[in-house]
Amino acid sequence: MPISSDCRMIEPPSPIPFKTPPRHERGMRDSSGWRPTAYRSHTIGQVVANGADMVGSEVTLAGYAETVRGRGAICFLMLRDGTGRIQAFLKKDNMGEALFDAIQSATRESTVQVTGTVAQKRPPEVAEGEPSPPPEYEVNVSTGAILADAAAPLPVGVIDEVNVGLDVRLDNRHLDLRRAHVNAMFQLRAKVLQYGRDHLISEGFQEINTPKIIVAAAEGGTNLFSLQYFETPAYLSQSPQLYKQLAVLGGLERVFEIGPAFRAEKHDTYRHLNEFISFDIEGAWMDDEDVMGVLERMMCHIWSQVAANDLDLIDAVNVFRASQGQDPVSVEVPSLPFPRIPYCDAIDIVQAEGGEIEWGEDIESHHCDIIATQYPGFHFISRWPMSMKPFYIHHKEEERGSSGGQLSRGFDLNYGRDEMTSGGQREHRVDVLEQNLRDMGLEPADFTFYTDGFRYGAPPHAGWGLGVARLLMVLTGASNVREVVLFPRDRSRVTP
RNA sequence: GCCCUGAUGGUGUAGUGGCCUAUCAUGCAGCCCUGUCGAGGCUGCGACCCGGGUUCAAAUCCCGGUCGGGGCGCCA
């Protein structure tokens, strides 16, 4: 369409003269500090928030055509960008007829640029006795351009209330993301990572990055994806475990990493993916209790910051939930400390409620359901049997379980039935590490890539790994991790 | 890998052997309308996952396949 070739380019940015209240509209970004760009003089959010002061001034806006209501010689275009939503009012008399017709017949979700003057919108008719809504503002368009046409029909409706299957949504994630509640979930994800970072940095942790292409497993157990690294067979990392420990051994004291982990397991559940983002920390001179403290303080910080700053995003999620007949989610800041349930006590709880489990067996999901009835929020399950933990977990000889089995300093953080975090104090004595390997039927000579790091002095240390998507599930009420992962990778999905 | 369950216009659905030339919503297309705002009115468009079988007759029953959903297992 020739019209798209003459879209208006904006002069270079000037200082922003606005004081925008944060988040004027549910789920929209605060753009009060955003500068003009080549394609717009203002964000829609800036005009919506400052409309009263801007009446009569000319603005150029750009966004997605959410709806186009043609009325013959006039036309209402609801324009949306990531910061807000505003009505553009087009009158055939006020602009070129070809442009008017082009915009009036634009398909939904086409991107459109308009230039016009800000005006107060005529108030909608309200029923007798109803209060008039607060004044709103619109743009009386004098010129514009269609930047990119959207094909019709859309595979996923952006404002339709029809519920769309997850598979169709993920195949069209770029469109799915335009939906308010989905967009809000990913804003929340960024906030959770931001607040988590803020908190760890405030406790002296520094951010690191570790390699994801490795030659040997950083730890045993799970299956790895193999690949060819030039002439060498290699794998994708399943955990930063070894590397964050080496960083601590190297004197970085307190480190964290937010990065991908890959596991070639054929699991197919709402809470597992084959590529996921793991939020890991490791700290020197710490034991399991110390890092549990870091974790619960971080959780508390994240939840209280979301409660203070981002409830509009939660609201956006709840609006959608209400349309689907689901209960709203709420942000209840957890109190400190989180309950600590030693493994032995957890077994007692499950047994007392009729669950079948013996000391030394794993606490499975249906057991967690039982525990969660008594501890519905965040809770630690600590001091697991050494036999159930990897060789690098620390133990103290004298700490024995109710049946006499060796306990470890490994712990999990659960919420409800789901495991959020696994962590523990690490074994820093190389001779004990090697004995642990032998106890588990493994050959120390096969693990020198790991144990060699411990031969030159090692601080006692501890750490944990947190599944970011699982945390988001708790915060947003999502029932599947795929909801809160942009482009999830599971057993049957490698695209888009 | 196991058990259960499902596949109908672009999307979400109704439909338990003949009443299906397939329901409804949304969508899409066209027309009318110079202030709509969940716009409205009118007219259209568009679907039974694939292959085989049973039957006079299959969206519907059977078999196989493909692809989903739920539960579980596997999973530091």
Coordinates of C-alpha atoms (C1' of nucleotides) in Angstrom, one line a residue:
Chain A
M1 CA 0.0 0.0 0.0
P2 CA 1.6 3.3 -1.1
I3 CA 0.3 5.0 2.0
S4 CA 2.7 3.2 4.2
S5 CA 5.7 4.8 2.4
D6 CA 4.9 8.3 3.6
C7 CA 4.7 7.7 7.3
R8 CA 5.9 10.6 9.3
M9 CA 9.3 10.6 10.9
I10 CA 9.8 12.5 14.1
E11 CA 12.5 15.0 14.9
P12 CA 15.2 13.9 17.4
P13 CA 14.2 13.5 21.0
S14 CA 13.8 16.5 23.3
P15 CA 13.4 16.3 27.1
I16 CA 10.2 14.9 28.3
P17 CA 7.9 17.6 29.7
F18 CA 5.6 15.2 31.4
K19 CA 4.9 14.0 34.9
T20 CA 2.9 10.9 34.3
P21 CA 1.4 9.1 37.2
P22 CA 2.7 5.6 37.0
R23 CA 0.4 3.1 35.2
H24 CA -2.6 5.1 34.2
E25 CA -4.2 2.0 32.8
R26 CA -4.3 -1.5 34.0
G27 CA -1.4 -3.6 32.8
M28 CA 0.1 -0.9 30.7
R29 CA 3.7 0.2 31.0
D30 CA 4.7 3.5 32.7
S31 CA 6.1 5.5 29.8
S32 CA 6.4 8.8 31.6
G33 CA 10.2 8.9 30.9
W34 CA 10.1 7.6 27.4
R35 CA 11.5 9.9 24.7
P36 CA 10.0 10.4 21.3
T37 CA 11.2 8.0 18.6
A38 CA 11.3 8.1 14.8
Y39 CA 7.7 7.0 14.6
R40 CA 5.9 8.8 17.4
S41 CA 6.1 12.1 19.2
H42 CA 4.4 10.6 22.3
T43 CA 3.4 7.3 23.7
I44 CA -0.2 6.7 23.9
G45 CA 0.2 6.4 27.7
Q46 CA 1.6 9.9 27.8
V47 CA -1.4 11.4 26.0
V48 CA -3.9 9.4 28.0
A49 CA -2.2 10.6 31.3
N50 CA -1.7 14.2 30.3
G51 CA -4.7 14.7 28.0
A52 CA -6.1 17.7 30.0
D53 CA -2.8 19.6 29.5
M54 CA -2.4 18.6 25.9
V55 CA -5.8 19.5 24.4
G56 CA -5.1 21.3 21.1
S57 CA -1.5 20.2 20.7
E58 CA -0.4 18.1 17.8
V59 CA 0.9 14.6 18.4
T60 CA 2.0 11.6 16.3
L61 CA 1.1 8.2 17.7
A62 CA 1.7 4.7 16.5
G63 CA 0.1 1.5 17.5
Y64 CA -1.9 -1.6 16.7
A65 CA -5.5 -1.1 15.4
E66 CA -7.4 -2.8 18.1
T67 CA -10.8 -2.1 16.6
V68 CA -11.9 0.0 13.6
R69 CA -15.5 1.2 13.8
G70 CA -16.5 2.6 10.5
R71 CA -19.5 5.0 10.4
G72 CA -19.4 5.9 6.7
A73 CA -18.0 9.4 6.7
I74 CA -16.4 9.1 10.2
C75 CA -14.4 6.4 11.7
F76 CA -13.2 5.4 15.2
L77 CA -9.9 3.7 15.4
M78 CA -8.9 2.3 18.8
L79 CA -5.1 2.4 18.8
R80 CA -3.0 0.4 21.3
D81 CA 0.7 0.5 22.1
G82 CA 2.5 -1.1 25.0
T83 CA 1.7 1.9 27.2
G84 CA -2.0 2.6 26.6
R85 CA -5.0 2.7 24.4
I86 CA -6.6 5.7 22.8
Q87 CA -9.3 6.5 20.3
A88 CA -8.4 8.2 17.1
F89 CA -11.3 10.0 15.5
L90 CA -11.2 10.3 11.7
K91 CA -13.5 12.5 9.6
K92 CA -13.5 12.2 5.9
D93 CA -13.8 15.9 5.5
N94 CA -10.6 16.5 7.5
M95 CA -8.2 14.3 5.5
G96 CA -7.4 12.7 2.2
E97 CA -10.2 10.4 1.1
A98 CA -7.8 7.6 0.1
L99 CA -6.1 7.7 3.5
F100 CA -9.5 7.8 5.3
D101 CA -10.7 4.7 3.3
A102 CA -7.4 2.9 3.9
I103 CA -7.6 3.3 7.7
Q104 CA -11.3 2.7 7.8
S105 CA -10.8 -0.6 6.1
A106 CA -7.7 -1.6 7.9
T107 CA -7.7 -5.0 9.4
R108 CA -7.5 -5.5 13.2
E109 CA -3.9 -5.5 14.6
S110 CA -2.5 -3.7 11.6
T111 CA 0.0 -1.1 12.7
V112 CA -1.1 2.4 12.1
Q113 CA 0.5 5.9 12.6
V114 CA -1.7 8.9 13.1
T115 CA -1.0 12.6 13.5
G116 CA -3.6 14.9 14.9
T117 CA -4.7 17.2 17.7
V118 CA -5.6 16.0 21.2
A119 CA -9.2 16.7 22.1
Q120 CA -11.5 15.8 24.9
K121 CA -13.6 12.9 23.9
R122 CA -17.4 13.2 23.9
P123 CA -18.6 11.4 26.9
P124 CA -20.5 8.2 26.4
E125 CA -24.2 8.0 27.1
V126 CA -24.8 6.7 30.6
A127 CA -28.0 5.3 32.0
E128 CA -30.2 7.5 34.1
G129 CA -28.7 8.1 37.5
E130 CA -25.3 6.6 36.6
P131 CA -22.3 8.8 37.3
S132 CA -20.5 10.3 34.3
P133 CA -17.1 8.7 33.7
P134 CA -14.0 10.9 34.1
P135 CA -13.0 12.8 31.0
E136 CA -11.0 10.9 28.4
Y137 CA -9.0 12.2 25.5
E138 CA -8.7 11.3 21.8
V139 CA -6.8 12.4 18.7
N140 CA -8.6 14.1 15.9
V141 CA -6.6 12.8 13.0
S142 CA -5.5 15.0 10.1
T143 CA -3.1 12.5 8.5
G144 CA -1.6 9.1 9.1
A145 CA -0.2 6.0 7.5
I146 CA -0.7 2.3 7.7
L147 CA 2.7 0.9 8.7
A148 CA 2.0 -2.8 8.2
D149 CA -1.2 -4.6 7.3
A150 CA -2.4 -7.5 9.4
A151 CA -3.7 -10.6 7.6
A152 CA -7.2 -11.6 8.5
P153 CA -8.6 -13.5 10.2
L154 CA -6.2 -13.6 13.2
P155 CA -5.3 -17.1 14.3
V156 CA -5.6 -15.8 17.9
G157 CA -8.0 -13.1 18.7
V158 CA -6.4 -10.3 20.8
I159 CA -9.5 -9.0 22.5
D160 CA -11.9 -11.8 21.8
E161 CA -13.2 -13.5 24.9
V162 CA -13.2 -16.9 23.3
N163 CA -10.8 -19.1 25.1
V164 CA -8.0 -20.4 22.9
G165 CA -6.1 -23.6 23.4
L166 CA -2.6 -23.4 24.7
D167 CA -1.1 -25.1 21.6
V168 CA -2.7 -22.6 19.2
R169 CA -1.5 -19.8 21.4
L170 CA 2.1 -21.0 21.6
D171 CA 2.1 -21.5 17.8
N172 CA 1.2 -17.8 17.5
R173 CA 2.9 -16.5 20.6
H174 CA 3.6 -13.1 19.0
L175 CA -0.1 -12.5 18.8
D176 CA -1.0 -14.2 22.1
L177 CA 1.5 -11.8 23.7
R178 CA -0.7 -8.9 22.6
R179 CA -3.4 -10.0 24.9
A180 CA -3.5 -7.9 28.1
H181 CA -3.2 -10.7 30.6
V182 CA -0.5 -12.5 28.8
N183 CA 1.5 -9.3 28.4
A184 CA 1.0 -8.6 32.1
M185 CA 2.4 -12.0 33.0
F186 CA 5.6 -11.3 31.1
Q187 CA 5.9 -7.9 32.7
L188 CA 5.5 -9.6 36.0
R189 CA 8.2 -12.1 35.1
A190 CA 10.6 -9.3 34.4
K191 CA 9.7 -7.6 37.7
V192 CA 10.3 -10.8 39.7
L193 CA 13.7 -11.1 38.2
Q194 CA 14.4 -7.4 38.8
Y195 CA 13.4 -7.6 42.5
G196 CA 15.2 -10.9 43.0
R197 CA 18.4 -9.3 41.6
D198 CA 17.9 -6.2 43.7
H199 CA 17.7 -8.2 46.8
L200 CA 20.6 -10.5 46.2
I201 CA 22.8 -7.6 45.2
S202 CA 21.8 -5.9 48.5
E203 CA 23.1 -9.0 50.3
G204 CA 26.4 -8.8 48.5
F205 CA 25.9 -11.3 45.7
Q206 CA 27.3 -10.6 42.3
E207 CA 26.0 -11.8 39.0
I208 CA 28.0 -14.3 37.0
N209 CA 27.5 -16.3 33.8
T210 CA 28.7 -19.9 33.4
P211 CA 29.2 -22.0 30.3
K212 CA 26.2 -23.9 28.8
I213 CA 28.3 -26.0 26.5
I214 CA 30.2 -28.6 28.6
V215 CA 32.1 -31.7 28.1
A216 CA 31.2 -33.6 31.2
A217 CA 28.1 -33.6 33.4
A218 CA 28.4 -31.1 36.2
E219 CA 26.7 -33.7 38.3
G220 CA 25.2 -37.1 37.6
G221 CA 21.7 -38.1 37.2
T222 CA 19.7 -36.5 34.5
N223 CA 20.1 -37.1 30.8
L224 CA 21.9 -34.4 28.8
F225 CA 21.4 -33.2 25.2
S226 CA 24.5 -34.0 23.2
L227 CA 26.1 -31.9 20.5
Q228 CA 29.2 -31.7 18.5
Y229 CA 31.6 -29.0 19.6
F230 CA 34.1 -28.9 16.7
E231 CA 35.9 -32.2 17.0
T232 CA 34.7 -32.9 20.5
P233 CA 31.5 -34.5 21.7
A234 CA 29.8 -32.1 24.2
Y235 CA 26.6 -31.5 26.0
L236 CA 24.2 -28.7 27.0
S237 CA 24.5 -27.9 30.7
Q238 CA 21.8 -29.2 33.0
S239 CA 22.9 -27.0 35.9
P240 CA 25.4 -24.3 36.8
Q241 CA 26.2 -26.3 39.9
L242 CA 29.9 -27.0 39.4
Y243 CA 30.7 -23.6 38.0
K244 CA 29.1 -21.5 40.6
Q245 CA 30.9 -23.6 43.2
L246 CA 34.2 -23.0 41.4
A247 CA 33.4 -19.3 41.4
V248 CA 33.0 -19.4 45.2
L249 CA 36.1 -21.5 45.6
G250 CA 37.9 -18.8 43.6
G251 CA 37.0 -16.2 46.1
L252 CA 34.0 -14.5 44.5
E253 CA 32.3 -15.0 47.9
R254 CA 28.7 -14.7 46.9
V255 CA 27.5 -15.2 43.3
F256 CA 24.2 -15.7 41.5
E257 CA 23.2 -16.6 37.9
I258 CA 20.0 -16.4 36.1
G259 CA 20.4 -18.7 33.1
P260 CA 19.2 -21.6 31.0
A261 CA 19.5 -25.3 32.0
F262 CA 18.8 -28.2 29.7
R263 CA 17.5 -31.6 30.6
A264 CA 16.8 -34.4 28.1
E265 CA 14.1 -36.0 30.2
K266 CA 11.0 -37.3 28.6
H267 CA 8.8 -35.7 31.2
D268 CA 5.5 -34.3 30.1
T269 CA 3.9 -32.4 32.9
Y270 CA 2.5 -28.9 33.7
R271 CA 5.7 -28.1 35.6
H272 CA 8.6 -29.5 33.5
L273 CA 10.3 -28.2 30.5
N274 CA 13.4 -29.4 28.7
E275 CA 14.9 -25.9 28.6
F276 CA 14.2 -23.7 31.6
I277 CA 15.6 -20.7 33.4
S278 CA 17.3 -21.5 36.7
F279 CA 17.9 -18.8 39.3
D280 CA 21.0 -20.0 41.2
I281 CA 23.0 -18.7 44.1
E282 CA 26.1 -19.9 45.9
G283 CA 27.7 -18.3 48.9
A284 CA 31.0 -18.9 50.8
W285 CA 31.1 -19.5 54.6
M286 CA 27.5 -20.4 54.6
D287 CA 25.5 -23.5 55.6
D288 CA 22.0 -24.6 54.5
E289 CA 20.3 -22.4 57.1
D290 CA 22.1 -19.4 55.9
V291 CA 21.0 -19.8 52.3
M292 CA 17.5 -20.7 53.3
G293 CA 17.5 -17.3 55.0
V294 CA 18.7 -15.6 51.8
L295 CA 16.0 -17.4 49.9
E296 CA 13.1 -16.5 52.2
R297 CA 14.2 -12.9 52.4
M298 CA 14.4 -12.7 48.7
M299 CA 10.9 -14.2 48.3
C300 CA 9.6 -11.8 50.8
H301 CA 11.2 -8.9 49.0
I302 CA 9.8 -10.0 45.6
W303 CA 6.3 -10.4 46.9
S304 CA 6.3 -7.1 48.8
Q305 CA 7.6 -5.2 45.9
V306 CA 5.0 -6.7 43.5
A307 CA 2.4 -5.8 46.1
A308 CA 3.7 -2.3 46.3
N309 CA 4.2 -1.6 42.6
D310 CA 2.6 -4.0 40.3
L311 CA -0.9 -4.8 41.4
D312 CA -2.3 -3.4 38.2
L313 CA -0.5 -6.3 36.4
I314 CA -2.1 -8.7 38.8
D315 CA -5.4 -7.0 38.1
A316 CA -4.9 -7.5 34.3
V317 CA -4.5 -11.2 35.0
N318 CA -7.6 -11.2 37.2
V319 CA -9.8 -9.5 34.6
F320 CA -9.0 -12.4 32.3
R321 CA -9.5 -15.0 35.1
A322 CA -12.9 -13.5 35.8
S323 CA -13.9 -13.8 32.2
Q324 CA -13.0 -17.5 32.4
G325 CA -14.9 -18.1 35.6
Q326 CA -11.7 -18.5 37.6
D327 CA -11.0 -17.1 41.1
P328 CA -8.7 -14.0 41.3
V329 CA -5.2 -14.4 42.4
S330 CA -3.9 -12.2 45.2
V331 CA -0.4 -11.1 46.3
E332 CA -0.1 -12.1 50.0
V333 CA 3.3 -11.2 51.3
P334 CA 4.6 -14.2 53.2
S335 CA 5.8 -13.8 56.7
L336 CA 9.2 -14.7 57.9
P337 CA 10.6 -17.2 58.7
F338 CA 9.0 -19.8 56.3
P339 CA 8.1 -23.0 58.1
R340 CA 11.0 -25.6 58.2
I341 CA 9.8 -29.1 58.1
P342 CA 12.6 -31.6 58.6
Y343 CA 12.2 -34.6 56.2
C344 CA 11.6 -36.9 59.2
D345 CA 8.6 -34.8 60.3
A346 CA 7.3 -34.6 56.7
I347 CA 7.2 -38.4 56.7
D348 CA 5.3 -38.4 60.0
I349 CA 2.8 -35.9 58.6
V350 CA 2.2 -37.9 55.5
Q351 CA 1.9 -41.2 57.4
A352 CA -0.4 -39.6 60.0
E353 CA -2.8 -38.5 57.2
G354 CA -2.8 -42.0 55.7
G355 CA -0.3 -41.5 53.0
E356 CA 1.9 -44.5 52.1
I357 CA 5.5 -43.6 52.5
E358 CA 8.5 -45.0 54.3
W359 CA 11.6 -43.2 55.6
G360 CA 14.1 -43.1 52.7
E361 CA 11.5 -42.8 50.0
D362 CA 10.9 -39.7 47.9
I363 CA 8.1 -37.3 48.9
E364 CA 6.0 -37.4 45.7
S365 CA 3.4 -34.9 44.5
H366 CA 0.5 -36.7 46.1
H367 CA 2.4 -36.6 49.4
C368 CA 3.1 -32.9 49.0
D369 CA -0.7 -32.4 48.6
I370 CA -1.0 -33.8 52.1
I371 CA 1.7 -31.6 53.6
A372 CA 0.3 -28.6 51.8
T373 CA -3.0 -28.9 53.6
Q374 CA -1.1 -28.0 56.8
Y375 CA 1.4 -25.7 55.2
P376 CA -0.4 -24.0 52.2
G377 CA 2.2 -21.3 51.5
F378 CA 6.0 -21.5 51.1
H379 CA 7.7 -24.1 53.3
F380 CA 11.0 -25.7 53.4
I381 CA 11.5 -29.4 53.7
S382 CA 15.0 -29.8 55.1
R383 CA 17.5 -32.4 56.2
W384 CA 16.8 -35.0 53.5
P385 CA 18.4 -38.5 53.8
M386 CA 21.9 -38.4 52.3
S387 CA 21.0 -41.4 50.2
M388 CA 18.5 -39.3 48.3
K389 CA 20.8 -36.3 47.6
P390 CA 23.7 -35.9 45.2
F391 CA 27.2 -36.6 46.3
Y392 CA 28.2 -33.0 46.6
I393 CA 25.7 -32.3 49.4
H394 CA 27.2 -31.9 52.9
H395 CA 26.3 -34.1 55.9
K396 CA 27.2 -34.3 59.5
E397 CA 28.0 -37.8 60.8
E398 CA 26.1 -37.3 64.0
E399 CA 22.8 -36.2 62.3
R400 CA 20.8 -39.3 61.9
G401 CA 17.1 -39.8 60.9
S402 CA 14.4 -41.5 63.0
S403 CA 15.4 -44.9 61.5
G404 CA 19.1 -44.2 61.9
G405 CA 19.8 -43.3 58.3
Q406 CA 22.4 -40.6 57.6
L407 CA 20.8 -37.1 57.1
S408 CA 22.1 -34.4 54.8
R409 CA 22.1 -30.7 54.7
G410 CA 20.0 -30.6 51.5
F411 CA 16.6 -28.9 51.4
D412 CA 13.7 -28.0 49.1
L413 CA 11.4 -25.0 49.0
N414 CA 7.9 -26.0 48.2
Y415 CA 4.7 -24.0 47.5
G416 CA 1.7 -26.2 47.8
R417 CA 2.4 -29.4 45.9
D418 CA 5.2 -27.9 43.8
E419 CA 8.9 -27.8 44.3
M420 CA 10.3 -24.3 43.7
T421 CA 13.9 -24.7 44.8
S422 CA 16.4 -27.3 45.7
G423 CA 19.5 -26.5 47.6
G424 CA 21.8 -27.2 50.4
Q425 CA 25.2 -26.9 52.0
R426 CA 27.9 -28.4 49.8
E427 CA 30.6 -30.7 50.8
H428 CA 33.9 -28.8 50.8
R429 CA 36.3 -31.6 51.9
V430 CA 37.6 -33.5 48.9
D431 CA 38.2 -36.7 50.8
V432 CA 34.5 -36.7 51.9
L433 CA 33.4 -35.9 48.4
E434 CA 35.3 -39.0 47.2
Q435 CA 33.8 -41.1 49.9
N436 CA 30.3 -39.9 49.0
L437 CA 30.9 -41.0 45.5
R438 CA 32.0 -44.4 46.6
D439 CA 29.0 -44.7 48.9
M440 CA 26.8 -44.1 45.9
G441 CA 28.5 -46.7 43.9
L442 CA 30.3 -44.2 41.7
E443 CA 34.0 -44.1 40.9
P444 CA 35.9 -41.0 42.1
A445 CA 38.3 -41.3 39.2
D446 CA 35.3 -40.5 36.9
F447 CA 34.6 -37.3 38.7
T448 CA 38.0 -35.6 38.8
F449 CA 36.6 -32.8 36.7
Y450 CA 34.5 -32.0 39.7
T451 CA 36.7 -33.0 42.7
D452 CA 39.9 -31.4 41.4
G453 CA 38.5 -28.0 42.1
F454 CA 38.5 -28.9 45.8
R455 CA 42.2 -29.9 46.2
Y456 CA 43.6 -26.4 47.1
G457 CA 41.5 -25.3 50.0
A458 CA 37.8 -24.7 49.9
P459 CA 35.5 -22.5 52.0
P460 CA 32.4 -24.2 53.4
H461 CA 29.6 -23.0 51.2
A462 CA 26.0 -23.5 50.3
G463 CA 23.5 -22.5 47.6
W464 CA 20.3 -23.2 45.8
G465 CA 18.6 -23.3 42.4
L466 CA 15.1 -21.8 41.9
G467 CA 12.8 -22.5 38.9
V468 CA 11.8 -19.1 37.7
A469 CA 8.7 -20.3 35.8
R470 CA 7.4 -22.3 38.8
L471 CA 7.6 -19.2 40.9
L472 CA 5.7 -17.3 38.2
M473 CA 3.0 -19.9 38.3
V474 CA 2.5 -19.2 42.0
L475 CA 2.4 -15.5 41.5
T476 CA 0.1 -15.4 38.4
G477 CA -2.0 -18.5 39.1
A478 CA -0.9 -20.0 35.8
S479 CA -1.7 -23.7 35.8
N480 CA 1.1 -24.6 33.3
V481 CA 4.7 -23.4 33.2
R482 CA 4.3 -23.0 29.4
E483 CA 2.0 -20.0 30.2
V484 CA 4.8 -18.0 31.7
V485 CA 7.7 -19.0 29.4
L486 CA 7.9 -17.0 26.2
F487 CA 8.8 -19.8 23.8
P488 CA 8.7 -23.0 25.8
R489 CA 10.7 -26.1 24.8
D490 CA 9.2 -29.4 25.7
R491 CA 9.3 -32.9 24.4
S492 CA 7.2 -32.2 21.4
R493 CA 7.8 -28.4 20.8
V494 CA 10.9 -26.9 19.4
T495 CA 9.2 -24.1 17.6
P496 CA 8.7 -21.2 17.3
Chain B
rG1 C1' 7.2 -45.1 28.9
rC2 C1' 2.0 -46.2 31.4
rC3 C1' -3.3 -45.1 32.3
rC4 C1' -7.5 -42.0 30.9
rU5 C1' -9.5 -38.7 27.4
rG6 C1' -10.1 -35.9 23.0
rA7 C1' -9.8 -33.9 17.5
rU8 C1' -16.4 -30.1 14.0
rG9 C1' -15.4 -23.1 9.9
rG10 C1' -9.6 -18.6 11.5
rU11 C1' -10.8 -19.3 17.0
rG12 C1' -13.9 -21.6 20.9
rU13 C1' -18.0 -24.8 20.7
rA14 C1' -23.3 -27.9 20.0
rG15 C1' -24.2 -32.4 18.0
rU16 C1' -24.5 -40.5 21.0
rG17 C1' -26.5 -44.0 13.5
rG18 C1' -31.3 -41.2 9.5
rC19 C1' -34.3 -35.0 12.2
rC20 C1' -27.1 -32.4 9.5
rU21 C1' -28.0 -29.1 3.1
rA22 C1' -24.3 -29.4 10.9
rU23 C1' -25.7 -25.3 16.2
rC24 C1' -24.1 -21.0 18.6
rA25 C1' -20.6 -17.3 19.7
rU26 C1' -16.6 -14.8 17.9
rG27 C1' -14.2 -13.8 13.3
rC28 C1' -14.1 -12.4 8.1
rA29 C1' -16.4 -9.9 3.6
rG30 C1' -20.0 -6.4 1.6
rC31 C1' -23.9 -2.7 2.3
rC32 C1' -26.3 1.4 5.5
rC33 C1' -25.2 5.2 9.1
rU34 C1' -21.0 12.3 10.5
rG35 C1' -19.8 10.7 17.7
rU36 C1' -19.2 5.2 18.1
rC37 C1' -17.2 3.3 22.6
rG38 C1' -19.0 -4.8 24.1
rA39 C1' -21.6 0.1 18.4
rG40 C1' -26.0 -1.2 15.8
rG41 C1' -28.9 -3.0 11.4
rC42 C1' -29.1 -6.0 7.0
rU43 C1' -26.7 -9.7 3.5
rG44 C1' -23.1 -13.1 2.8
rC45 C1' -18.4 -16.5 3.7
rG46 C1' -16.2 -20.4 6.2
rA47 C1' -15.6 -26.8 9.3
rC48 C1' -16.8 -32.8 10.6
rC49 C1' -7.9 -34.8 11.7
rC50 C1' -5.9 -38.8 8.1
rG51 C1' -6.4 -43.9 6.2
rG52 C1' -9.2 -48.4 6.3
rG53 C1' -13.7 -51.1 7.9
rU54 C1' -19.2 -52.1 9.6
rU55 C1' -24.1 -50.3 7.7
rC56 C1' -29.4 -49.3 3.2
rA57 C1' -27.3 -44.9 5.9
rA58 C1' -21.4 -42.6 9.7
rA59 C1' -19.5 -36.1 12.4
rU60 C1' -21.6 -40.2 15.4
rC61 C1' -19.8 -47.3 15.7
rC62 C1' -14.9 -50.4 14.9
rC63 C1' -9.4 -50.8 13.7
rG64 C1' -4.8 -48.3 12.6
rG65 C1' -2.1 -43.6 12.3
rU66 C1' -1.2 -38.4 13.5
rC67 C1' -1.7 -34.5 16.8
rG68 C1' -3.7 -32.5 21.4
rG69 C1' -5.6 -32.5 26.8
rG70 C1' -5.5 -34.7 32.0
rG71 C1' -3.1 -37.9 35.5
rC72 C1' 1.4 -40.6 36.6
rG73 C1' 6.2 -42.1 36.0
rC74 C1' 11.0 -40.6 34.8
rC75 C1' 13.4 -36.1 36.6
rA76 C1' 20.2 -32.9 42.0

